[in-house]
């Protein structure tokens, strides 16, 4: 399985090439009233896997439907009859994010066969759209980059304490600021009420909380982008990326019992209540945040990781990085390194924190990452029952 993922041939060599294309064509998608046929041809000819046999008419039609969502400043009404829900990839939820008006954002999800739109103005209402075909013929890199907001939401088996969580909604306050929250199932609340609870943080594990809110200042992200610093995200995918005025915006940073507080321009703090990891980023946000549970909550990566357990450490890391080349360092950061450096027979058992932490293996992986990507300039604090609180700077 792993070898197949790493050997797929795509039209673009790296993320830089994709970003250049996004900048080139973003105005056609986001500003022109008419669909740009050149862009349509470009998507079909250059962003489809070379070896894929596809129905050109169907793809053309689907891309037209997709681009129509973004015409006229994103205000076009979405018609769920235009989409095919029958071709689900796996169990789970699927969603798409698109702008509605100048800065507002809507997230549409499917949850337990119910179509739900988390609207910026109203309570939860029924709506849904998905693009199952994209996962079939486009590389993950392409889907993430040029067809911005479409991807499967990899919602696998959460632990019981989190089983009542909706997929997140997103609401933009202004050009620099967005609010991300999670709503419990069967709990309806207007987003205006939600926004009033910004910076609140409660523990879901006690069963009393229904919302986690995060206030994120996008100015920091734009600053980093200008410095060509790639940003670590706990869940890098199309539904968590937007393009606005030529800027790539990363959204949906909050996850489960995590909180992020932007105290000032020089400090961001991330605390995670699952496991024993606390990480603090320093200086220029070389790493904006660490992945919380990518491997833990993504069955595909869990299974692949299980296949790599017996390989050489360096070979394992390279394979995992290649599996998710869009995220680069995002796909294998501190939390995953901690889990990976702990002596599991299988991560699929979901018993994180129950085994012995191997600090030597952890350090070896860190050194390998530094060889591949250079210094990542952050401090990680790991609390381990055998080692106590460990401070690692790298």
Short mmCIF file of N, CA and C in Angstrom, two decimals, residues 1-74:
data_model
loop_
_atom_site.label_atom_id
_atom_site.label_comp_id
_atom_site.label_asym_id
_atom_site.label_seq_id
_atom_site.Cartn_x
_atom_site.Cartn_y
_atom_site.Cartn_z
N UNK A 1 0.83 -1.21 0.00
CA UNK A 1 0.00 0.00 0.00
C UNK A 1 0.86 1.26 0.00
N UNK A 2 1.89 1.22 0.87
CA UNK A 2 2.75 2.38 0.95
C UNK A 2 3.52 2.63 -0.33
N UNK A 3 4.02 1.54 -0.94
CA UNK A 3 4.79 1.71 -2.16
C UNK A 3 3.95 2.29 -3.28
N UNK A 4 2.70 1.88 -3.36
CA UNK A 4 1.83 2.40 -4.41
C UNK A 4 1.65 3.90 -4.27
N UNK A 5 1.52 4.36 -3.00
CA UNK A 5 1.32 5.79 -2.78
C UNK A 5 2.54 6.59 -3.19
N UNK A 6 3.72 6.05 -2.96
CA UNK A 6 4.92 6.81 -3.23
C UNK A 6 5.32 6.79 -4.69
N UNK A 7 4.78 5.86 -5.48
CA UNK A 7 5.20 5.73 -6.87
C UNK A 7 4.25 6.38 -7.86
N UNK A 8 3.16 6.96 -7.38
CA UNK A 8 2.23 7.60 -8.29
C UNK A 8 2.91 8.77 -8.99
N UNK A 9 2.63 8.94 -10.26
CA UNK A 9 3.27 9.98 -11.05
C UNK A 9 2.32 11.17 -11.20
N UNK A 10 2.74 12.30 -10.70
CA UNK A 10 1.93 13.51 -10.80
C UNK A 10 2.62 14.51 -11.71
N UNK A 11 1.84 15.49 -12.15
CA UNK A 11 2.36 16.45 -13.12
C UNK A 11 3.28 17.49 -12.49
N UNK A 12 3.20 17.66 -11.16
CA UNK A 12 3.99 18.70 -10.51
C UNK A 12 4.97 18.08 -9.53
N UNK A 13 6.14 18.63 -9.47
CA UNK A 13 7.20 18.05 -8.67
C UNK A 13 7.11 18.44 -7.20
N UNK A 14 6.64 19.65 -6.91
CA UNK A 14 6.64 20.10 -5.53
C UNK A 14 5.54 21.14 -5.30
N UNK A 15 5.40 21.52 -4.05
CA UNK A 15 4.35 22.45 -3.66
C UNK A 15 4.57 23.84 -4.25
N UNK A 16 5.82 24.23 -4.44
CA UNK A 16 6.10 25.55 -5.01
C UNK A 16 5.47 25.70 -6.39
N UNK A 17 5.58 24.65 -7.19
CA UNK A 17 5.00 24.71 -8.53
C UNK A 17 3.48 24.85 -8.46
N UNK A 18 2.88 24.13 -7.53
CA UNK A 18 1.43 24.21 -7.37
C UNK A 18 1.01 25.62 -6.97
N UNK A 19 1.73 26.21 -6.02
CA UNK A 19 1.37 27.54 -5.53
C UNK A 19 1.46 28.57 -6.66
N UNK A 20 2.49 28.45 -7.50
CA UNK A 20 2.60 29.37 -8.63
C UNK A 20 1.38 29.27 -9.54
N UNK A 21 0.92 28.06 -9.73
CA UNK A 21 -0.26 27.87 -10.57
C UNK A 21 -1.49 28.47 -9.91
N UNK A 22 -1.60 28.30 -8.60
CA UNK A 22 -2.75 28.87 -7.89
C UNK A 22 -2.78 30.38 -8.09
N UNK A 23 -1.66 31.02 -7.88
CA UNK A 23 -1.61 32.47 -8.04
C UNK A 23 -1.97 32.87 -9.47
N UNK A 24 -1.53 32.08 -10.42
CA UNK A 24 -1.79 32.41 -11.83
C UNK A 24 -3.26 32.34 -12.17
N UNK A 25 -3.94 31.34 -11.61
CA UNK A 25 -5.31 31.09 -12.02
C UNK A 25 -6.36 31.51 -11.00
N UNK A 26 -5.95 31.95 -9.82
CA UNK A 26 -6.92 32.25 -8.77
C UNK A 26 -7.88 33.36 -9.17
N UNK A 27 -7.41 34.36 -9.92
CA UNK A 27 -8.30 35.45 -10.32
C UNK A 27 -9.40 34.96 -11.24
N UNK A 28 -9.08 33.97 -12.07
CA UNK A 28 -10.10 33.44 -12.96
C UNK A 28 -11.23 32.78 -12.18
N UNK A 29 -10.88 32.16 -11.07
CA UNK A 29 -11.89 31.48 -10.27
C UNK A 29 -12.64 32.46 -9.39
N UNK A 30 -11.93 33.37 -8.77
CA UNK A 30 -12.51 34.17 -7.71
C UNK A 30 -13.05 35.52 -8.16
N UNK A 31 -12.73 35.97 -9.36
CA UNK A 31 -13.14 37.31 -9.76
C UNK A 31 -13.97 37.34 -11.04
N UNK A 32 -13.63 36.51 -12.02
CA UNK A 32 -14.36 36.55 -13.28
C UNK A 32 -15.78 36.02 -13.12
N UNK A 33 -16.71 36.65 -13.85
CA UNK A 33 -18.09 36.19 -13.79
C UNK A 33 -18.31 34.95 -14.64
N UNK A 34 -17.49 34.80 -15.65
CA UNK A 34 -17.64 33.64 -16.52
C UNK A 34 -16.52 32.64 -16.23
N UNK A 35 -16.83 31.39 -16.40
CA UNK A 35 -15.82 30.35 -16.22
C UNK A 35 -14.76 30.48 -17.30
N UNK A 36 -13.53 30.39 -16.90
CA UNK A 36 -12.42 30.50 -17.83
C UNK A 36 -12.13 29.13 -18.43
N UNK A 37 -12.37 28.99 -19.73
CA UNK A 37 -12.19 27.70 -20.39
C UNK A 37 -10.74 27.23 -20.37
N UNK A 38 -9.82 28.19 -20.45
CA UNK A 38 -8.41 27.81 -20.41
C UNK A 38 -8.07 27.15 -19.08
N UNK A 39 -8.64 27.70 -18.02
CA UNK A 39 -8.39 27.11 -16.70
C UNK A 39 -9.00 25.72 -16.61
N UNK A 40 -10.19 25.58 -17.17
CA UNK A 40 -10.86 24.29 -17.15
C UNK A 40 -10.00 23.24 -17.85
N UNK A 41 -9.48 23.60 -19.02
CA UNK A 41 -8.62 22.69 -19.76
C UNK A 41 -7.35 22.39 -18.97
N UNK A 42 -6.83 23.43 -18.33
CA UNK A 42 -5.60 23.27 -17.58
C UNK A 42 -5.78 22.28 -16.44
N UNK A 43 -6.90 22.40 -15.74
CA UNK A 43 -7.16 21.49 -14.63
C UNK A 43 -7.22 20.05 -15.13
N UNK A 44 -7.97 19.85 -16.19
CA UNK A 44 -8.17 18.49 -16.69
C UNK A 44 -6.86 17.90 -17.21
N UNK A 45 -6.10 18.69 -17.95
CA UNK A 45 -4.91 18.18 -18.62
C UNK A 45 -3.72 18.01 -17.70
N UNK A 46 -3.63 18.85 -16.67
CA UNK A 46 -2.41 18.88 -15.87
C UNK A 46 -2.57 18.39 -14.43
N UNK A 47 -3.81 18.32 -13.95
CA UNK A 47 -3.98 17.96 -12.55
C UNK A 47 -4.61 16.59 -12.37
N UNK A 48 -4.69 15.85 -13.44
CA UNK A 48 -5.23 14.50 -13.38
C UNK A 48 -4.06 13.52 -13.42
N UNK A 49 -4.16 12.47 -12.64
CA UNK A 49 -3.11 11.45 -12.69
C UNK A 49 -2.94 10.95 -14.12
N UNK A 50 -1.70 10.81 -14.52
CA UNK A 50 -1.43 10.43 -15.91
C UNK A 50 -2.06 9.09 -16.27
N UNK A 51 -2.03 8.17 -15.32
CA UNK A 51 -2.47 6.82 -15.65
C UNK A 51 -3.97 6.63 -15.49
N UNK A 52 -4.69 7.69 -15.13
CA UNK A 52 -6.11 7.53 -14.84
C UNK A 52 -6.94 7.58 -16.12
N UNK A 53 -7.86 6.64 -16.25
CA UNK A 53 -8.81 6.64 -17.36
C UNK A 53 -10.10 7.25 -16.86
N UNK A 54 -10.53 8.33 -17.46
CA UNK A 54 -11.67 9.06 -16.90
C UNK A 54 -12.63 9.50 -17.99
N UNK A 55 -13.83 9.83 -17.55
CA UNK A 55 -14.87 10.34 -18.43
C UNK A 55 -14.69 11.85 -18.52
N UNK A 56 -14.14 12.32 -19.62
CA UNK A 56 -13.83 13.74 -19.76
C UNK A 56 -15.08 14.61 -19.63
N UNK A 57 -16.19 14.16 -20.18
CA UNK A 57 -17.41 14.95 -20.11
C UNK A 57 -17.88 15.11 -18.66
N UNK A 58 -17.83 14.02 -17.90
CA UNK A 58 -18.27 14.09 -16.51
C UNK A 58 -17.38 15.02 -15.70
N UNK A 59 -16.07 14.91 -15.90
CA UNK A 59 -15.15 15.76 -15.16
C UNK A 59 -15.37 17.23 -15.53
N UNK A 60 -15.52 17.49 -16.82
CA UNK A 60 -15.76 18.86 -17.26
C UNK A 60 -17.02 19.42 -16.61
N UNK A 61 -18.05 18.63 -16.58
CA UNK A 61 -19.31 19.07 -15.99
C UNK A 61 -19.15 19.33 -14.49
N UNK A 62 -18.46 18.42 -13.80
CA UNK A 62 -18.29 18.58 -12.36
C UNK A 62 -17.44 19.80 -12.03
N UNK A 63 -16.39 20.02 -12.81
CA UNK A 63 -15.55 21.19 -12.56
C UNK A 63 -16.34 22.47 -12.83
N UNK A 64 -17.18 22.45 -13.86
CA UNK A 64 -18.03 23.61 -14.12
C UNK A 64 -18.95 23.88 -12.94
N UNK A 65 -19.54 22.85 -12.39
CA UNK A 65 -20.40 23.02 -11.22
C UNK A 65 -19.61 23.62 -10.07
N UNK A 66 -18.40 23.07 -9.87
CA UNK A 66 -17.57 23.56 -8.78
C UNK A 66 -17.22 25.04 -8.95
N UNK A 67 -16.76 25.41 -10.12
CA UNK A 67 -16.34 26.79 -10.34
C UNK A 67 -17.54 27.73 -10.25
N UNK A 68 -18.70 27.28 -10.65
CA UNK A 68 -19.89 28.11 -10.53
C UNK A 68 -20.17 28.52 -9.09
N UNK A 69 -19.77 27.69 -8.16
CA UNK A 69 -19.97 28.04 -6.75
C UNK A 69 -19.22 29.30 -6.38
N UNK A 70 -18.15 29.59 -7.08
CA UNK A 70 -17.26 30.67 -6.70
C UNK A 70 -17.45 31.93 -7.54
N UNK A 71 -18.33 31.88 -8.52
CA UNK A 71 -18.55 33.06 -9.35
C UNK A 71 -19.31 34.13 -8.57
N UNK A 72 -19.22 35.35 -9.07
CA UNK A 72 -19.97 36.47 -8.50
C UNK A 72 -19.72 36.60 -7.00
N UNK A 73 -18.45 36.55 -6.65
CA UNK A 73 -18.05 36.76 -5.25
C UNK A 73 -18.66 35.73 -4.31
N UNK A 74 -18.78 34.52 -4.78
CA UNK A 74 -19.18 33.39 -3.95
C UNK A 74 -20.63 33.43 -3.49
#
